[in-house]
Coordinates of C-alpha atoms in Angstrom, one line a residue:
Chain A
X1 CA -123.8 -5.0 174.3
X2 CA -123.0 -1.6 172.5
X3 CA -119.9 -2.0 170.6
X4 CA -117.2 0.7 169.9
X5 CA -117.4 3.7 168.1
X6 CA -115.3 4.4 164.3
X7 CA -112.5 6.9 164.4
X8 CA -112.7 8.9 161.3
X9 CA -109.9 11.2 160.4
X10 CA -111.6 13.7 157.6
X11 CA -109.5 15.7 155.7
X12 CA -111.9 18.7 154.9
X13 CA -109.6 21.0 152.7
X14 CA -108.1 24.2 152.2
X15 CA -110.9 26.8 152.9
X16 CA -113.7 26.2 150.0
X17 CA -116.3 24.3 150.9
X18 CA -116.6 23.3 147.9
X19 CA -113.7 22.0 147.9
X20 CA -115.0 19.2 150.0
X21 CA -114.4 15.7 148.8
X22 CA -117.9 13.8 148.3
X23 CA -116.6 10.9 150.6
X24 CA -115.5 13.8 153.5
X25 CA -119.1 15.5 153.1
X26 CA -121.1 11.7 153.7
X27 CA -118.9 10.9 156.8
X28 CA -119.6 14.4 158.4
X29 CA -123.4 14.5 158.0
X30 CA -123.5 10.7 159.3
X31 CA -121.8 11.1 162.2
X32 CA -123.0 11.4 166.5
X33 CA -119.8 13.3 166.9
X34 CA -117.6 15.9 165.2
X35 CA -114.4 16.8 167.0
X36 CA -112.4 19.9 165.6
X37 CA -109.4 21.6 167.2
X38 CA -108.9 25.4 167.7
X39 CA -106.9 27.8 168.9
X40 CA -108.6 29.2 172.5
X41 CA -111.2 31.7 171.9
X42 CA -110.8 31.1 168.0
X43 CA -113.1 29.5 165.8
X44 CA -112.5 26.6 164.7
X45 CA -111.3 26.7 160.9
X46 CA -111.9 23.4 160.6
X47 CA -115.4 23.5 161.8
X48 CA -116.2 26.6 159.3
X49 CA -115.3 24.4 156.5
X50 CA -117.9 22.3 157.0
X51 CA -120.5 24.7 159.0
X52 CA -122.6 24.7 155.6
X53 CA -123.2 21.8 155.8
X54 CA -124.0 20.3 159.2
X55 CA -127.7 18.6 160.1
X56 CA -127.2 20.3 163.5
X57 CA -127.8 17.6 166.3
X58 CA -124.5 16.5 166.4
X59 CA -122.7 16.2 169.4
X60 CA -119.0 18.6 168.9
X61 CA -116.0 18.3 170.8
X62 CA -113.3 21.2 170.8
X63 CA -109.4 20.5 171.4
X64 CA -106.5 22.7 171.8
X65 CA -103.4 21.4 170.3
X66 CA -101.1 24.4 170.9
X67 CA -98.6 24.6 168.1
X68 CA -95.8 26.2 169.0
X69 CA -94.5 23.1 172.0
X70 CA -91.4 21.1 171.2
X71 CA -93.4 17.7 170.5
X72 CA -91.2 16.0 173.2
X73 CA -93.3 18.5 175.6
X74 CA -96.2 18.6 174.2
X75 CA -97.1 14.7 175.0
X76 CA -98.8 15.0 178.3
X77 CA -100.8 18.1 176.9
X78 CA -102.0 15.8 173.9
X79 CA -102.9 13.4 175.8
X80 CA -105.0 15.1 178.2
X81 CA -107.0 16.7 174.8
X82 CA -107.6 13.1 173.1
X83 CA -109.2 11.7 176.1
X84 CA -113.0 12.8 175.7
X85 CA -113.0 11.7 172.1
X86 CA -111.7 8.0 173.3
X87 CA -114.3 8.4 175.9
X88 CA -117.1 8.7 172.7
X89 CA -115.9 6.3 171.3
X90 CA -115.8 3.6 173.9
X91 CA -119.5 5.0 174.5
X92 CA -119.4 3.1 171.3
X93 CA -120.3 6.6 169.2
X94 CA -118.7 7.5 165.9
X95 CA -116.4 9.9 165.8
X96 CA -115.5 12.3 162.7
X97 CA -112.3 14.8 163.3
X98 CA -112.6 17.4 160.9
X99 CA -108.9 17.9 159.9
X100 CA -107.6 21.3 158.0
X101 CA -106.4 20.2 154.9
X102 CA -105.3 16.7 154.4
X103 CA -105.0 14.5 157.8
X104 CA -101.8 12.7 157.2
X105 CA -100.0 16.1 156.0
X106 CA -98.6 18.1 158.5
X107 CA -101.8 17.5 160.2
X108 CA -103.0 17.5 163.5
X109 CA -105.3 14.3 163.8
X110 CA -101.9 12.5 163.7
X111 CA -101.4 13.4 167.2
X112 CA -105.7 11.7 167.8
X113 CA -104.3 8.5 165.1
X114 CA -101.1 7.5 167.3
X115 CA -103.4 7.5 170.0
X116 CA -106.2 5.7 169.1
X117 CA -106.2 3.9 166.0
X118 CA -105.0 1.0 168.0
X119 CA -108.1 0.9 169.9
X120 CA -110.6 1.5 167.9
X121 CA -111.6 0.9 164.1
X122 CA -110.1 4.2 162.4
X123 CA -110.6 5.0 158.8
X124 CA -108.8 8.2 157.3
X125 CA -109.9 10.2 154.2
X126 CA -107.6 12.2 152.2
X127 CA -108.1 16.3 151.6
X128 CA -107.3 18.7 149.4
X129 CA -104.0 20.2 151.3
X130 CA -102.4 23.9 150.5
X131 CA -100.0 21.8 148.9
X132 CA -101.9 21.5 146.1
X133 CA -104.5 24.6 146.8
X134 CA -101.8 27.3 146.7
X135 CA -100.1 26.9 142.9
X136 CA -103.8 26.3 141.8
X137 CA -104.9 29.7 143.3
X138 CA -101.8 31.2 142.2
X139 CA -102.4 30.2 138.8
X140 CA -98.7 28.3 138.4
X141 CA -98.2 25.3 137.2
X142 CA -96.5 23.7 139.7
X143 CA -94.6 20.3 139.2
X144 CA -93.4 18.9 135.8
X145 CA -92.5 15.3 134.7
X146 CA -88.8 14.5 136.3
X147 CA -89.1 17.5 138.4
X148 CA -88.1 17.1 142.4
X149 CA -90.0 19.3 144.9
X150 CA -89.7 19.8 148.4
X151 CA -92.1 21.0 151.5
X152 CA -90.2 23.0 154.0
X153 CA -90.9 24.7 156.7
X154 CA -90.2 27.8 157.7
X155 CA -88.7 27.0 161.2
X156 CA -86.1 25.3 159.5
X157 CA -82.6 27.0 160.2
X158 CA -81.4 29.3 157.3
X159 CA -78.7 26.7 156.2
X160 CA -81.0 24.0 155.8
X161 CA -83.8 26.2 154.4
X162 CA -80.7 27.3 151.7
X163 CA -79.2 23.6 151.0
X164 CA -82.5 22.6 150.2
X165 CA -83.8 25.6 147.9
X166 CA -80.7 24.6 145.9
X167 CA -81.1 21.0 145.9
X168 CA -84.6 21.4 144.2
X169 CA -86.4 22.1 141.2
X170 CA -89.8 23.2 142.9
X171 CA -90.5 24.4 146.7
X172 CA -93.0 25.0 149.0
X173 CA -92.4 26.7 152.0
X174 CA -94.7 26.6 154.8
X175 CA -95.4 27.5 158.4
X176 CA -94.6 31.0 157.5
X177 CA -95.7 33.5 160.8
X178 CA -92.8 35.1 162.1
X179 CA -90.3 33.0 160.1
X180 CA -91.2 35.3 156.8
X181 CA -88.0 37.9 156.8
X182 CA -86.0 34.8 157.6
X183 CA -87.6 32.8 154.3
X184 CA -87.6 36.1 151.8
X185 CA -84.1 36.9 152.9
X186 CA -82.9 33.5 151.4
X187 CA -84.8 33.7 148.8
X188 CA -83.1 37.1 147.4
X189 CA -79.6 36.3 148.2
X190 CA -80.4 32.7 146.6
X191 CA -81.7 34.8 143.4
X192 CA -85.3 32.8 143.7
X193 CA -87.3 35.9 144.8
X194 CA -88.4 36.7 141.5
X195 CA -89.8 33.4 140.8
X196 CA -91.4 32.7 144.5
X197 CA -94.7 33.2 144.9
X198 CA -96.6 34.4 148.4
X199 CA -100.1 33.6 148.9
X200 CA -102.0 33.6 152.2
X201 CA -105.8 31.7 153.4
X202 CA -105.7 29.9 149.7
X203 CA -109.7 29.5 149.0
X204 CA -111.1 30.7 151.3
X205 CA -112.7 34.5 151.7
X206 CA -110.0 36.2 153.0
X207 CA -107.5 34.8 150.5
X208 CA -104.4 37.6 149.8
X209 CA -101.8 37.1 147.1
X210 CA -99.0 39.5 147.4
X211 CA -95.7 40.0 145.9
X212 CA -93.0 38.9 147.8
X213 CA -91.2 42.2 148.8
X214 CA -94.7 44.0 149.6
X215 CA -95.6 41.4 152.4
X216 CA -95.9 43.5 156.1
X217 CA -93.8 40.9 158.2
X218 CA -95.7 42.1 160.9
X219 CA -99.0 40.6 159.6
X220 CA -98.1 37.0 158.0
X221 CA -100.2 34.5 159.2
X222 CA -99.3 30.8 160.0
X223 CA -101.7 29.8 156.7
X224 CA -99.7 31.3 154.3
X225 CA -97.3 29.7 151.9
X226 CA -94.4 30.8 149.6
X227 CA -94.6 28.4 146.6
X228 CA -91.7 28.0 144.1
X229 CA -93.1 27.0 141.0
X230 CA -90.4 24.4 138.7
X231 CA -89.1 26.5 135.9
X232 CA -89.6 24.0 133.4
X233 CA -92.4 25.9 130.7
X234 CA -93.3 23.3 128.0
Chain B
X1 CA -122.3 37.1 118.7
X2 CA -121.3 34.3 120.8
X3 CA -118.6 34.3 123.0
X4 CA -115.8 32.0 123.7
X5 CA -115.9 28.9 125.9
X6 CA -113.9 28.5 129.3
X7 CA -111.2 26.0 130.5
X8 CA -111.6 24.6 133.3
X9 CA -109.1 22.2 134.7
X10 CA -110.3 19.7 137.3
X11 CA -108.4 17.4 139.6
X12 CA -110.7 14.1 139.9
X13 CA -108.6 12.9 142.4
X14 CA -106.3 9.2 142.8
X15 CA -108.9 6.9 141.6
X16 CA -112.3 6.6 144.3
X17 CA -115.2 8.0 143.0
X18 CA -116.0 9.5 146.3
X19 CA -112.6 11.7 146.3
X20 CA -114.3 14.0 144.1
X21 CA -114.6 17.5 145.3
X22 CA -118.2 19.0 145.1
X23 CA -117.0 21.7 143.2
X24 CA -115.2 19.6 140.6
X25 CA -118.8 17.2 140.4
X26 CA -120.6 20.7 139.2
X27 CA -118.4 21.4 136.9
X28 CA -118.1 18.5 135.4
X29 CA -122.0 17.8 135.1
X30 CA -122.3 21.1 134.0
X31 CA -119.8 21.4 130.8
X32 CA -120.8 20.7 127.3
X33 CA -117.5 19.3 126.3
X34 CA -115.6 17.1 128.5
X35 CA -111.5 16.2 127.5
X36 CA -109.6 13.4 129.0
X37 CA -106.1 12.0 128.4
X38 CA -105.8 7.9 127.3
X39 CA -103.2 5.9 126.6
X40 CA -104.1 4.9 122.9
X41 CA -106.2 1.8 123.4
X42 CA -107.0 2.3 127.3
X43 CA -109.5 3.3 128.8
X44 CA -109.4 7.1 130.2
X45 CA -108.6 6.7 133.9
X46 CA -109.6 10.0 134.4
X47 CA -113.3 9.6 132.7
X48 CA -113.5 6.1 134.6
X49 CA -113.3 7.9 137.6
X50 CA -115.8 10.2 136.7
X51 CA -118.0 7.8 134.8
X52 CA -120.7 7.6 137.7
X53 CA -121.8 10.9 137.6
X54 CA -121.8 12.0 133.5
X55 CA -125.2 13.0 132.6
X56 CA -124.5 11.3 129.1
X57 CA -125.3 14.1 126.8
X58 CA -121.6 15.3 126.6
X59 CA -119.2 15.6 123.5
X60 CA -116.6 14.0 124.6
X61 CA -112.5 14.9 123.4
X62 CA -109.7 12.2 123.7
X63 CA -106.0 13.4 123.9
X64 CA -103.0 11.4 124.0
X65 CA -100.0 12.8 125.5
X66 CA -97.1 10.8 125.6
X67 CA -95.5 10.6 128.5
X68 CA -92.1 8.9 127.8
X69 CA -90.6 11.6 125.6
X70 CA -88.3 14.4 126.5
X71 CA -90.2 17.0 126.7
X72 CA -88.1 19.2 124.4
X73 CA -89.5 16.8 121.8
X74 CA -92.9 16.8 122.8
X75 CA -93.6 20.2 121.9
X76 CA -95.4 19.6 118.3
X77 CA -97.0 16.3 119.3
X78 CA -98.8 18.5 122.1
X79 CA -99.5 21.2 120.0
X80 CA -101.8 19.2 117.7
X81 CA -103.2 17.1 120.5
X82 CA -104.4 20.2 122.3
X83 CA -106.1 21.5 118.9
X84 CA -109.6 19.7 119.2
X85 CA -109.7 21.2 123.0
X86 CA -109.3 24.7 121.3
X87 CA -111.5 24.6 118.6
X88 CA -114.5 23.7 121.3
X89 CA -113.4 27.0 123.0
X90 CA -113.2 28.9 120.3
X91 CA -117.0 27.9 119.3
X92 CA -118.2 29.0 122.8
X93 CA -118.4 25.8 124.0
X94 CA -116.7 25.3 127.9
X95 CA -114.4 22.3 128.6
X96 CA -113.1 20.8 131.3
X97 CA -110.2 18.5 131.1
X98 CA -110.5 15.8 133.7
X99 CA -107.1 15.8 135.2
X100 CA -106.1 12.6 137.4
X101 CA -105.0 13.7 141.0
X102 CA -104.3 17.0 140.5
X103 CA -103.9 19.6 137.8
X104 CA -100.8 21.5 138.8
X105 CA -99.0 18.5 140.3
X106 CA -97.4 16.3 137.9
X107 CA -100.3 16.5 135.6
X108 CA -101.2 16.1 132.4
X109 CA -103.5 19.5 132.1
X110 CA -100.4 21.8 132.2
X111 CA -99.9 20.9 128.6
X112 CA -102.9 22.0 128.2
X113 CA -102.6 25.2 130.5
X114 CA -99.7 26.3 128.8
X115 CA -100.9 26.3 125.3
X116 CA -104.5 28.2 126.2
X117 CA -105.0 29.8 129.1
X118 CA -103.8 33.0 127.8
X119 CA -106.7 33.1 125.1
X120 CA -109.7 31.2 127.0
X121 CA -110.7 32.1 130.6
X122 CA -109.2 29.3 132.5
X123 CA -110.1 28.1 136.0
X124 CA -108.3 25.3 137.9
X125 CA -109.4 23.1 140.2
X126 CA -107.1 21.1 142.5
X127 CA -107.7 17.5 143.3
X128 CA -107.1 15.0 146.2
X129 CA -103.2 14.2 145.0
X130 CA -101.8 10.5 144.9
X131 CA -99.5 11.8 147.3
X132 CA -102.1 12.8 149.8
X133 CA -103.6 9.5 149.0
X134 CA -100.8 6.9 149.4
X135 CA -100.0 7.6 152.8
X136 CA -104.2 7.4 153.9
X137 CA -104.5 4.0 152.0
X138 CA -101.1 2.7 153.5
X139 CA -102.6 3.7 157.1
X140 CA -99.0 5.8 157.6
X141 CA -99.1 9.6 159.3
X142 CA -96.9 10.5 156.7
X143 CA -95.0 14.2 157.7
X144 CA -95.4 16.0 161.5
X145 CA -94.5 19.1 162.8
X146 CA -91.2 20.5 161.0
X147 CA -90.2 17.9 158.5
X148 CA -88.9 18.2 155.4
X149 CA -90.7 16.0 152.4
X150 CA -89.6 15.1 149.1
X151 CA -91.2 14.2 146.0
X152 CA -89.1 12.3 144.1
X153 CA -89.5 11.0 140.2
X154 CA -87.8 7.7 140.3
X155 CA -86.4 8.5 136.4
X156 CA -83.6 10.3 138.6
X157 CA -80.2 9.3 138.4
X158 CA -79.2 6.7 141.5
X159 CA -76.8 9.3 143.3
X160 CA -79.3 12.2 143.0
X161 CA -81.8 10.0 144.2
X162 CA -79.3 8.8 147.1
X163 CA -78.6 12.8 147.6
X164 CA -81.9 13.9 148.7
X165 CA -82.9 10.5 150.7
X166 CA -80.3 11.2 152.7
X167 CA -81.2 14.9 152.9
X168 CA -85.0 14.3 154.2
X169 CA -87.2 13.4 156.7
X170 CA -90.2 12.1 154.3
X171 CA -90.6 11.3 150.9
X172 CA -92.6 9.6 147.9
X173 CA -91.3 8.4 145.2
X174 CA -93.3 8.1 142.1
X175 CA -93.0 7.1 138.4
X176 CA -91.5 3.5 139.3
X177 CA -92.4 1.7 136.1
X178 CA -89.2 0.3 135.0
X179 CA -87.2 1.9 137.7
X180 CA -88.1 0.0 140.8
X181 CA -85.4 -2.0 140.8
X182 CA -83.1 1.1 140.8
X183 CA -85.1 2.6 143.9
X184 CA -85.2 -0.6 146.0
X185 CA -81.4 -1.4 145.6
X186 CA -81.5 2.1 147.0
X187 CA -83.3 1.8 149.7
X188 CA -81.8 -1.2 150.9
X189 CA -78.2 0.5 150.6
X190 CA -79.6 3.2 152.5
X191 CA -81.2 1.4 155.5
X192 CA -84.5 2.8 154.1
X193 CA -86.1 -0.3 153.1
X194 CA -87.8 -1.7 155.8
X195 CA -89.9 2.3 156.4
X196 CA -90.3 2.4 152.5
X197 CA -94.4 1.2 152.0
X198 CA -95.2 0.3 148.3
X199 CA -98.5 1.0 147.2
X200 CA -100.0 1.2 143.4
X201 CA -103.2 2.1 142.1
X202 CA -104.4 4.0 145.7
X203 CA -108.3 4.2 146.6
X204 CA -108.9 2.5 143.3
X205 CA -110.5 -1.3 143.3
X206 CA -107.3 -2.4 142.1
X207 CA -105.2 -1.2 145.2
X208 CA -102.6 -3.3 146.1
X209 CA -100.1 -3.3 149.2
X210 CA -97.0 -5.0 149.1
X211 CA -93.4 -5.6 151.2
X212 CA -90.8 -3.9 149.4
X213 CA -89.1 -6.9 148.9
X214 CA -92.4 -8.8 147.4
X215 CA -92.9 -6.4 144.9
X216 CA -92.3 -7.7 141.0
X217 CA -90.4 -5.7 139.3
X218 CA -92.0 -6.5 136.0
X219 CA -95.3 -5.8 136.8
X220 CA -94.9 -2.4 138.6
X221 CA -97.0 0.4 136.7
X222 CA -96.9 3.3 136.7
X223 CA -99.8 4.7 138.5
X224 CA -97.4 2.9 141.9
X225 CA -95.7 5.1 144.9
X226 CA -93.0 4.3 147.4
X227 CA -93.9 6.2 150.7
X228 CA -91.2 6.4 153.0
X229 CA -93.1 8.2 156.3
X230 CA -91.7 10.7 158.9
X231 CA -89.5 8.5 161.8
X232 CA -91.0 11.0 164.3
X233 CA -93.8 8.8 166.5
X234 CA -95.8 11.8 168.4

C-alpha cells in the first residue's frame, strides 16, 4: 500500500534567488508537488523565487489566503484552500509549500502547519525573512550585543505602535500598505524619523529605498518595511 | 596598479550546512582570504559550518572578539583584531568574514563593518538567523498575523526583562549563559513557563531540546534560546 505523502514547509526568502538556502533549493527540485499562495490574478511571489530553478514536471497547486480577514473569520476560508494539498498528500505525494520569507515568521504556511502537521509527517526549513534582508540591503547594522528589538506591525493602534518605539532599542516595523502616514507620523513626533529607515521589495528587482518623508503614501506596498537601526556605533 | 580587495560579510546561517544560502556558497568558494571569529582555543563555529565546501587553497584570518566586555572598553582590542582583515584589503586581496547567523543581527561582523566599510567596497549578505531557526527546530509557528515580537538579551536587568514579557505577544530570548536562572525564575513568576521552549545549539548535530524546568543551569551555553511562541492557534 502507498503510504503518505511529507509536508514540507520551505522558507524560500526575501526576493534573491540566490538567496535560497542549499537545503530549500534540494527539497524544491525533489518534490511531485509545489504549492504556493497568491493573491487572485497575481503571481505568485513565492513561486518567482524559485521559478529559476524548477525541473518543470511538477505538479503546482495555487491558494488564496486573503490577508486582510480577522483570523476568527478567515477559518472556514482556510480551510476550504488547505484541502487539495491534504488530498496530495494522502495520495501519498510529497508536498513542498514554497513560503515568502521564513515559514514560522509571520508566515502563511502556519495556517497549512496547524492543519496538517498532525496528519502527516511535516518538516519545516528556515528562510531568509525581511527581518534580516532589510538592514542588510539598507546597509545598517542592525542589532548590538544587550540591545532589545522589536517587530511591529503596522496595524497596531498608534498608542501601542508609540509605547513600544519607546520601550526599544531597535524596531522593525512591518505590514506597512496603507498604515504608512499612521507609522511616519509616530515616528516624527517620537523624534525617531531621522534615524528610521524605509525600504520596499528588499532583494529583489524592483527594490526602492527612500527616505522617509519622500515616500507617496499612496503607493506603499504591503512588502515594505521601516527599520530602526540600534543607535549603539562601536 | 592593483586595486583594493572587497568585504564581504556573509551570514552562514545557525549551524546546518545545508542553511547556507547559494549566494553566500559562491562567495565563499570564490575569496582568496577567508576571516572567522574563535574563541581562543575553539574551533571557528563559523568555518565549521562552512568547512564542507572550502576548496582548500584559502589564506585563512582568525579574530577573536571578546564578547564579555562592555563595549565602551572593547574599542582598542577590536581595533587591532580587525588589522590582519585590513591589510588583506589593502593588498587587493577580497575577504569574506564568515559571520554565524547573520551579519547585521547580533553579530560579530559589525565590528568589523564599522571599522572598514568606509575604505573597502563592502557587501553583506544576510543569513538564516538563530531566531528564524529556533522556532523551525522546536516545531513551534512562532508569530501570526499582527503580533508583536521581542528579542530579548537575557543580560537585561529582571524588571526590564519582566517589562517587555508582559508587553508582547512573542519573544526569544538569547544570550542565557549564566543568566538562565534569572530568565526561568521569570518566567515561572510570569505564567510564561510552561509556552517558554528551550533549545541550544539549533540545526547543528548537537541540538538539544529540553523542558524549561530540566534544563541545567550550569551547562547552558551560550549559543541556547528560549522561544516563547504566539498564544494565537489559527
Amino acid at each position: 500500500m502507498n503510504s503518505k505523502g511529507r509536508l514540507y514547509g520551505v522558507g524560500v526568502g526575501p526576493g534573491d534567488p540566490e538567496l535560497l538556502t542549499l537545503k530549500a533549493l534540494r527539497l524544491i527540485r525533489s518534490a511531485s508537488v509545489i504549492a504556493y499562495q497568491s493573491a487572485i490574478d497575481r503571481e505568485s511571489i513565492a513561486r518567482k523565487i524559485v521559478s529559476p530553478y524548477l525541473p518543470g514536471n511538477q505538479i503546482e497547486v495555487l491558494y488564496h489566503l486573503p490577508r486582510a480577514l480577522e483570523p476568527e473569520k478567515a477559518q472556514a476560508i482556510y480551510d476550504k484552500e488547505v484541502e487539495p494539498i491534504g488530498e496530495h498528500l494522502a495520495a501519498g505525494r510529497d508536498v513542498v509549500v514554497l513560503c515568502e520569507g521564513d515559514p514560522f515568521f509571520y508566515g502563511s504556511f502556519m495556517y497549512i502547519f496547524t492543519r496538517l502537521s498532525d496528519q502527516y509527517q511535516t518538516e519545516v526549513v528556515p528562510g531568509i525573512s525581511s527581518l534580516m534582508a532589510c538592514p542588510v540591503s539598507l546597509g545598517v547594522p542592525f542589532t548590538y550585543y544587550n540591545d532589545i528589538l522589536t517587530v511591529l506591525p503596522a496595524t497596531l493602534p498608534t498608542e501601542m505602535l508609540t509605547a513600544q518605539l519607546l520601550a526599544t532599542d531597535a524596531a522593525a516595523i512591518m505590514k506597512l500598505g496603507r498604515h504608512f502616514v499612521k507609522v511616519r507620523d509616530i515616528l516624527h513626533q517620537l523624534g525617531l524619523a531621522s534615524r528610521a529607515k524605509y525600504i520596499e521589495r528588499a532583494t529583489t528587482t524592483q527594490q526602492r529605498i527612500l527616505p522617509l518623508d519622500e515616500v507617496d503614501p499612496e503607493q506603499v506596498p504591503y512588502f515594505s518595511m521601516i527599520v530602526i537601526p540600534t543607535k549603539q556605533r562601536l
